[in-house]
Protein backbone atom coordinates (compact mmCIF):
# COMPACT_ATOMS: atom_id res chain seq x y z
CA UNK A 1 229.95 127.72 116.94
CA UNK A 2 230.83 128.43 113.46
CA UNK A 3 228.65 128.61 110.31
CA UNK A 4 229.54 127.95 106.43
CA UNK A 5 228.52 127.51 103.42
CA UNK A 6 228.79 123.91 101.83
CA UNK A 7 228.43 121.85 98.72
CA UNK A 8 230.11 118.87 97.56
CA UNK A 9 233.39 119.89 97.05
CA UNK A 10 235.05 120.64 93.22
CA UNK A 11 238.35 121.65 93.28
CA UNK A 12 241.55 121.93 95.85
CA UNK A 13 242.06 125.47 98.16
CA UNK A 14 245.50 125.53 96.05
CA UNK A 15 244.28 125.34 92.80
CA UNK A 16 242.28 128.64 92.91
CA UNK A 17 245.07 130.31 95.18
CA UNK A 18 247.04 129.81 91.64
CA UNK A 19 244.19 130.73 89.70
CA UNK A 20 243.51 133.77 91.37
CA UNK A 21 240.04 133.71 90.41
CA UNK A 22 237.64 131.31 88.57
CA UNK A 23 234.51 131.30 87.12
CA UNK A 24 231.54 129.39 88.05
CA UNK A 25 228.22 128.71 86.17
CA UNK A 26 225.07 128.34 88.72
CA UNK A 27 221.40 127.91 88.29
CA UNK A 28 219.43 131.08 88.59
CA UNK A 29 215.63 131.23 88.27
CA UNK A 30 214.44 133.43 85.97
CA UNK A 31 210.84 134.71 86.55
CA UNK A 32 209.88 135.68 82.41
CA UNK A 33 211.01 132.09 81.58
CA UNK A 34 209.75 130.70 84.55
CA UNK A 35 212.61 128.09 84.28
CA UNK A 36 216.06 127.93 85.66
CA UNK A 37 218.79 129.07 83.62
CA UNK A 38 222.52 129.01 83.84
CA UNK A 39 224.65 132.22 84.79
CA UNK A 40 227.92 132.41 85.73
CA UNK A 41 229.65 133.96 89.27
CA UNK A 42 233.17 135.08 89.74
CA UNK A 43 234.86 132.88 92.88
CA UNK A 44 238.71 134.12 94.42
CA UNK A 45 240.85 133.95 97.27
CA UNK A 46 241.27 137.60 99.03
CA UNK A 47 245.13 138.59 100.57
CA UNK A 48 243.55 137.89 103.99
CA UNK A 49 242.51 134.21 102.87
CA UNK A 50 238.66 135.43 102.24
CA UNK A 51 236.61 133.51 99.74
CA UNK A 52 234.71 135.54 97.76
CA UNK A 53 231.04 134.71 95.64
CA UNK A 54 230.12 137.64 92.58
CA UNK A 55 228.88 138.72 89.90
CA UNK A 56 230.83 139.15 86.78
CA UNK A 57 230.15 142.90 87.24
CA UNK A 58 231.88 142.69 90.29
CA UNK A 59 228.69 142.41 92.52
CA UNK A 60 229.60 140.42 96.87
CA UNK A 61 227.46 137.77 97.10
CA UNK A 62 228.85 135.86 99.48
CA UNK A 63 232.36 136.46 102.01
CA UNK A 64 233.65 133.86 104.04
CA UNK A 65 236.28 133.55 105.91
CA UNK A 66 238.87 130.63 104.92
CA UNK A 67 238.70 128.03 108.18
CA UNK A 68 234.39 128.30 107.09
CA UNK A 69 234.39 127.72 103.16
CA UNK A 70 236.58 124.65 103.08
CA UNK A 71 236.23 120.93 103.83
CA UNK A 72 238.36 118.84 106.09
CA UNK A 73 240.63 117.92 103.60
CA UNK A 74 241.57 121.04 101.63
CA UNK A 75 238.63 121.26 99.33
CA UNK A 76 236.74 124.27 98.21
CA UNK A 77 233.09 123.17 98.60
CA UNK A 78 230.70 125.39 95.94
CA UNK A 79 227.48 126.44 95.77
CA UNK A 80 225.42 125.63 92.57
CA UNK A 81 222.59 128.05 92.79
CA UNK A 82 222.81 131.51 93.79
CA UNK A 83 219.65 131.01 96.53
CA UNK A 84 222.32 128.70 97.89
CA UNK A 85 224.80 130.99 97.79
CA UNK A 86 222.87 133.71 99.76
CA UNK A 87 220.45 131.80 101.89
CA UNK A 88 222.14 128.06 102.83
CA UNK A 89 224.52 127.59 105.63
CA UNK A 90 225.71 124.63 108.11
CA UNK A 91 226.48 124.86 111.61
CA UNK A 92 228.54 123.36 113.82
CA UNK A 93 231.76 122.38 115.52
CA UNK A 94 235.58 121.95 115.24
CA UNK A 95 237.95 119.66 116.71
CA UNK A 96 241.62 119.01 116.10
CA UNK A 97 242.87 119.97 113.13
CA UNK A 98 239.73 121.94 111.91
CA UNK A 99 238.09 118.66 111.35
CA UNK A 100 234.44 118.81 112.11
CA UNK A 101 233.17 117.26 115.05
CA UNK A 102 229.45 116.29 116.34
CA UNK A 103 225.80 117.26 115.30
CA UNK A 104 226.00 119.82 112.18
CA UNK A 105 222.48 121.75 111.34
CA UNK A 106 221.51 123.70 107.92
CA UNK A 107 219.98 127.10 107.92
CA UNK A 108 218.23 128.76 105.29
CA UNK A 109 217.59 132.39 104.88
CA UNK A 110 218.62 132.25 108.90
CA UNK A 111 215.79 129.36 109.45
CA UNK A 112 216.71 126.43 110.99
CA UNK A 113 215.99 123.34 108.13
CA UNK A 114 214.09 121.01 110.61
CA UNK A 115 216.34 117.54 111.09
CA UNK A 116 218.28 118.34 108.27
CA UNK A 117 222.42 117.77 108.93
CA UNK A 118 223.77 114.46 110.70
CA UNK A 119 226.95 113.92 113.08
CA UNK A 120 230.98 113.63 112.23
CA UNK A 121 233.87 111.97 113.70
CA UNK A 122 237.37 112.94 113.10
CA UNK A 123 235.70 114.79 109.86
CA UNK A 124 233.95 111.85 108.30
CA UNK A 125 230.17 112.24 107.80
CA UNK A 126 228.52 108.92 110.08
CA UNK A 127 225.55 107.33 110.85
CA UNK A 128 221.78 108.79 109.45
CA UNK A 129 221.95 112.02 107.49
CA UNK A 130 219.76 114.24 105.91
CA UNK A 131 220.89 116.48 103.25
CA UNK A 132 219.74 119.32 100.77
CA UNK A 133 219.88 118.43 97.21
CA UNK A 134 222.70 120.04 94.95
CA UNK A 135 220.14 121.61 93.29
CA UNK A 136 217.98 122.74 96.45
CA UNK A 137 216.13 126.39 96.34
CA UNK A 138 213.13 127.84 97.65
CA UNK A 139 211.17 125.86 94.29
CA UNK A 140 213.05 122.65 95.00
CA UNK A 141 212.57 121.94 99.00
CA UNK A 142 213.90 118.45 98.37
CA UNK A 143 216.52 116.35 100.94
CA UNK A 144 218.35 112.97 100.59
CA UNK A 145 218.40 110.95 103.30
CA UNK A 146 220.25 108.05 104.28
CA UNK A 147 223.57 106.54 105.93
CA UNK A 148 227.16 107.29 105.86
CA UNK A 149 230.10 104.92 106.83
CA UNK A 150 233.51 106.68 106.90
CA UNK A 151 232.10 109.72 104.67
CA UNK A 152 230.42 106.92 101.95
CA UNK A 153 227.03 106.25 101.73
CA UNK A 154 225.60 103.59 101.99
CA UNK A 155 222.04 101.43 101.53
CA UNK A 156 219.00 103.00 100.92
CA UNK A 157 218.70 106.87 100.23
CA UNK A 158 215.67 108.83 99.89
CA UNK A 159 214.46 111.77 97.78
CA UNK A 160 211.72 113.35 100.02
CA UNK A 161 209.79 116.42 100.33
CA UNK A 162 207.72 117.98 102.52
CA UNK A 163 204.24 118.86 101.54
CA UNK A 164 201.54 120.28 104.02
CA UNK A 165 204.30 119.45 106.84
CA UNK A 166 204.38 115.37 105.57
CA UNK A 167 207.38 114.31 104.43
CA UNK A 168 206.76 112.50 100.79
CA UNK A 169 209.50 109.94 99.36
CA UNK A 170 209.80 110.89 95.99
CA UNK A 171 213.06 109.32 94.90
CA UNK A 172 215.96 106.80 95.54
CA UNK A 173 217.47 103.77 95.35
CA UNK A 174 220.69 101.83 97.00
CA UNK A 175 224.20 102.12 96.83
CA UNK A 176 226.35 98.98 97.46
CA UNK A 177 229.46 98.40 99.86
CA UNK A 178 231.68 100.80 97.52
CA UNK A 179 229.74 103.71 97.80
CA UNK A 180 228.34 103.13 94.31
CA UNK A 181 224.55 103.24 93.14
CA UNK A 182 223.27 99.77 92.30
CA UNK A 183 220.15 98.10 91.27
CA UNK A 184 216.38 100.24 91.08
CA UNK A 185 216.90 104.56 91.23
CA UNK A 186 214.21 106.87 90.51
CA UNK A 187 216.13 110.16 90.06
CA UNK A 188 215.11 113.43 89.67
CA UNK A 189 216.12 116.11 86.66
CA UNK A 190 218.75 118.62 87.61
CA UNK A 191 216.25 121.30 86.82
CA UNK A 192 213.70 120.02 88.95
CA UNK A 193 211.35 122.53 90.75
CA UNK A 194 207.98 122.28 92.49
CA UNK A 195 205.77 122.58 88.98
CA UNK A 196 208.17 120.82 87.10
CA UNK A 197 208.76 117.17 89.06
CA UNK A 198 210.65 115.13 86.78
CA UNK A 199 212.44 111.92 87.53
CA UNK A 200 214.15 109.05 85.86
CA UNK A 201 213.06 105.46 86.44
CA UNK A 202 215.91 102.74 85.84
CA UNK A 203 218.62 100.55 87.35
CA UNK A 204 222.70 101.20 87.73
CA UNK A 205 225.04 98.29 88.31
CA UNK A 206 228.31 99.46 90.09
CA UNK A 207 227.26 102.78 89.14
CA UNK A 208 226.95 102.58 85.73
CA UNK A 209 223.05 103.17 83.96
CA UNK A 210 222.12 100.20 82.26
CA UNK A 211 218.93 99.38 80.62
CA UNK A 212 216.37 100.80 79.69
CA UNK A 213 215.32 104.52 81.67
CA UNK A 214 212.21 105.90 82.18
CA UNK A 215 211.39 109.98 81.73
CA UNK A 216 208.63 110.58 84.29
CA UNK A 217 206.23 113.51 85.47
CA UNK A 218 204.33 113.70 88.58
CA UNK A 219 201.65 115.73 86.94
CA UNK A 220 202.22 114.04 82.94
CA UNK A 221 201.79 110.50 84.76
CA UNK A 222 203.98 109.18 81.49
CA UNK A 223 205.86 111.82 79.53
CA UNK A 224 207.50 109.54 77.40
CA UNK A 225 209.56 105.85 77.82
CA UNK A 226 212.52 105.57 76.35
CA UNK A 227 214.62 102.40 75.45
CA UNK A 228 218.49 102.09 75.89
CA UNK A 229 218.81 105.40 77.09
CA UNK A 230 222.27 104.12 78.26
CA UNK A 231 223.31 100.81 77.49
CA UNK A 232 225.59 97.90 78.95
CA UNK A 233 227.23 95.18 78.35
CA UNK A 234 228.46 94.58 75.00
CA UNK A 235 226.28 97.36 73.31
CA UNK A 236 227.24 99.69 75.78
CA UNK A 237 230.35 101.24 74.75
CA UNK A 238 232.99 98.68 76.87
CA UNK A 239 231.44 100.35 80.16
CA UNK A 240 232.47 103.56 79.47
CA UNK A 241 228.85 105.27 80.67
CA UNK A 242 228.59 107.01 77.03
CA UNK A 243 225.21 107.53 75.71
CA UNK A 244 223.96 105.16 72.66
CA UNK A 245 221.52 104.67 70.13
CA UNK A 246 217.96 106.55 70.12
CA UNK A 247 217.90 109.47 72.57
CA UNK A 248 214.85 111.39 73.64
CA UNK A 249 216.13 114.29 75.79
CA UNK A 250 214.08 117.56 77.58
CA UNK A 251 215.00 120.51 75.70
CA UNK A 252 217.03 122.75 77.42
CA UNK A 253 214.11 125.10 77.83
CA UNK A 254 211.25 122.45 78.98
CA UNK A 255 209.12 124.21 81.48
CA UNK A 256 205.65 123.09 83.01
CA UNK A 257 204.53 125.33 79.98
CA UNK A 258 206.84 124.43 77.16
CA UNK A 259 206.75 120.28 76.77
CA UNK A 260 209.56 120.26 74.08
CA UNK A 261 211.89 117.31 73.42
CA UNK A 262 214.83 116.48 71.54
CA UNK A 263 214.75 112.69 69.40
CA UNK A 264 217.85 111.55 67.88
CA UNK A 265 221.16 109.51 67.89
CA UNK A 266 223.87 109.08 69.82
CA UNK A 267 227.41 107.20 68.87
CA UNK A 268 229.93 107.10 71.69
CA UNK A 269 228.63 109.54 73.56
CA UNK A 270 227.72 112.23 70.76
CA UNK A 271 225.10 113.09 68.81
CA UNK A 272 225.00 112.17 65.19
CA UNK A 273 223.01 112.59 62.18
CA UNK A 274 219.50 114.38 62.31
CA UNK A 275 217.85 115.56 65.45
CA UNK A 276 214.32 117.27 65.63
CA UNK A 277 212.59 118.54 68.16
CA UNK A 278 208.94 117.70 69.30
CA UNK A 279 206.12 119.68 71.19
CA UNK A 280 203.75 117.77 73.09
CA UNK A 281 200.20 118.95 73.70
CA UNK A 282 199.29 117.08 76.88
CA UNK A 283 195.40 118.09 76.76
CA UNK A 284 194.55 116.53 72.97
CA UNK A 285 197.45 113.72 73.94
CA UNK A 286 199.45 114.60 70.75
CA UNK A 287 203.29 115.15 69.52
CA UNK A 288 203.93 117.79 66.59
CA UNK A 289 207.46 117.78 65.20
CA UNK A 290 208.48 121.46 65.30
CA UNK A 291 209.87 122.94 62.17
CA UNK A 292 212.11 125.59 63.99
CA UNK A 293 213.75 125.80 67.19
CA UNK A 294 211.00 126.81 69.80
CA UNK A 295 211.28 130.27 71.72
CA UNK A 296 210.28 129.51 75.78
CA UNK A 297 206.45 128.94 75.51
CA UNK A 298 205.25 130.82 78.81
């Protein structure tokens, strides 16, 4: 039995054996902010073919030996939080060729994550899996599940999460025969935690956002709808995914406490021309347009 740490993978084993080392930003949760913020970890390739997680300051996180911290196919798979990079682990065997064979399971903090993992062949993830998010961490319990063919998923997949031991769909939508989202997708924010559940409501074709996309709260009900978030077609940039037109984003510092947003313009994928920033006071159901950038407000 042998256990690793995994991610979706970022970058070929040889490209940080040239590098030497490489540096990483992750999430980290910071308890004054109460928000997640982004911090960055050293990652390199030890003389005895140990991969090595730490801090800038030189601090282990993590050591793994080489035939554990790789894929089947010579990738170096990451960790994007450093929970993740402490706590989460997969389990499970090798056949030929180091690829991975059978049932795999996830740990956390040495728990067993009940039915989480799914079965290989030859190395390729098939059949039913459930999975961690690329975000998950003790605030963000959250799994996708669905199906793999030949490593690509495929059909419906599910955000859920478990709440009073019920498992609650809070996310998902369908990918088509390529592997590629398509049609309804409720999404959730990369900085999404257990007080902070935001998602986005709106539709890909061949996975490209079109339309118009929804900014959602579980707790808010409506935070805010916003039209031509992306765009497609003709008045989408020729396909190219860039963002267009009138923007609403989170700030990066929304919190459960701090309901700031950012209204502007976008050309091409940049912003242009005047952006201000907005404060919402859910209780009186107001906006107020800020007049200086806002400190965290927690």
């Amino acid at each position: 039995m042998i256990s690793y740490a995994s991610n979706q993978p970022e970058f070929l084993i040889s490209k940080l054996q040239n590098q030497n080392v490489i540096e990483q930003e992750v999430d980290k949760w910071d308890y004054k902010k109460a928000r997640l913020v982004k911090t960055k970890v050293q990652i390199r390739i030890t003389s005895e073919n140990n991969l090595i997680y730490s801090t800038l300051e030189g601090v282990v996180l993590r050591d793994l030996q080489r035939e554990i911290y790789q894929d089947n196919f010579g990738y170096l798979e990451v960790l994007k939080n450093i929970e993740q990079i402490a706590h989460l682990q997969w389990h499970g065997e090798y056949g030929q060729n180091y690829r991975k064979l059978g049932k795999w399971e996830a740990t956390w903090d040495g728990e067993t994550l009940q039915n989480v993992g799914g079965y290989y062949q030859e190395g390729l993830k098939e059949g039913l899996w459930k999975e961690p998010i690329k975000n998950y961490w003790s605030k963000a319990q959250v799994f996708e599940s669905g199906e793999y063919f030949h490593n690509k998923r495929q059909g419906r997949w599910n955000f859920t999460q478990q709440n009073k031991n019920i498992n609650q769909t809070i996310g998902g939508g369908s990918y088509n025969e390529q592997a590629k989202k398509n049609g309804k997708w409720t999404e959730l924010h990369e900085g999404v935690y257990d007080d902070l559940q935001v998602t986005w409501d709106g539709e890909y074709k061949n996975g490209q956002k079109v339309g118009s996309w929804n900014i959602m709260n579980d707790n808010l009900k409506m935070l805010m709808i916003i039209n031509n978030i992306y765009s497609g077609g003709g008045s989408f940039g020729d396909g190219d995914g860039f963002k267009q037109g009138s923007w609403v984003e989170l700030w990066n510092g929304f919190t459960c406490f701090s309901w700031v947003t950012e209204n502007g313009e976008y050309q091409n994928g940049k912003k242009v021309g005047r952006w201000d920033m907005w404060y919402k006071d859910y209780d009186n159901k107001q906006s107020f347009k800020m007049q200086k950038k806002p400190q965290v407000l927690c």
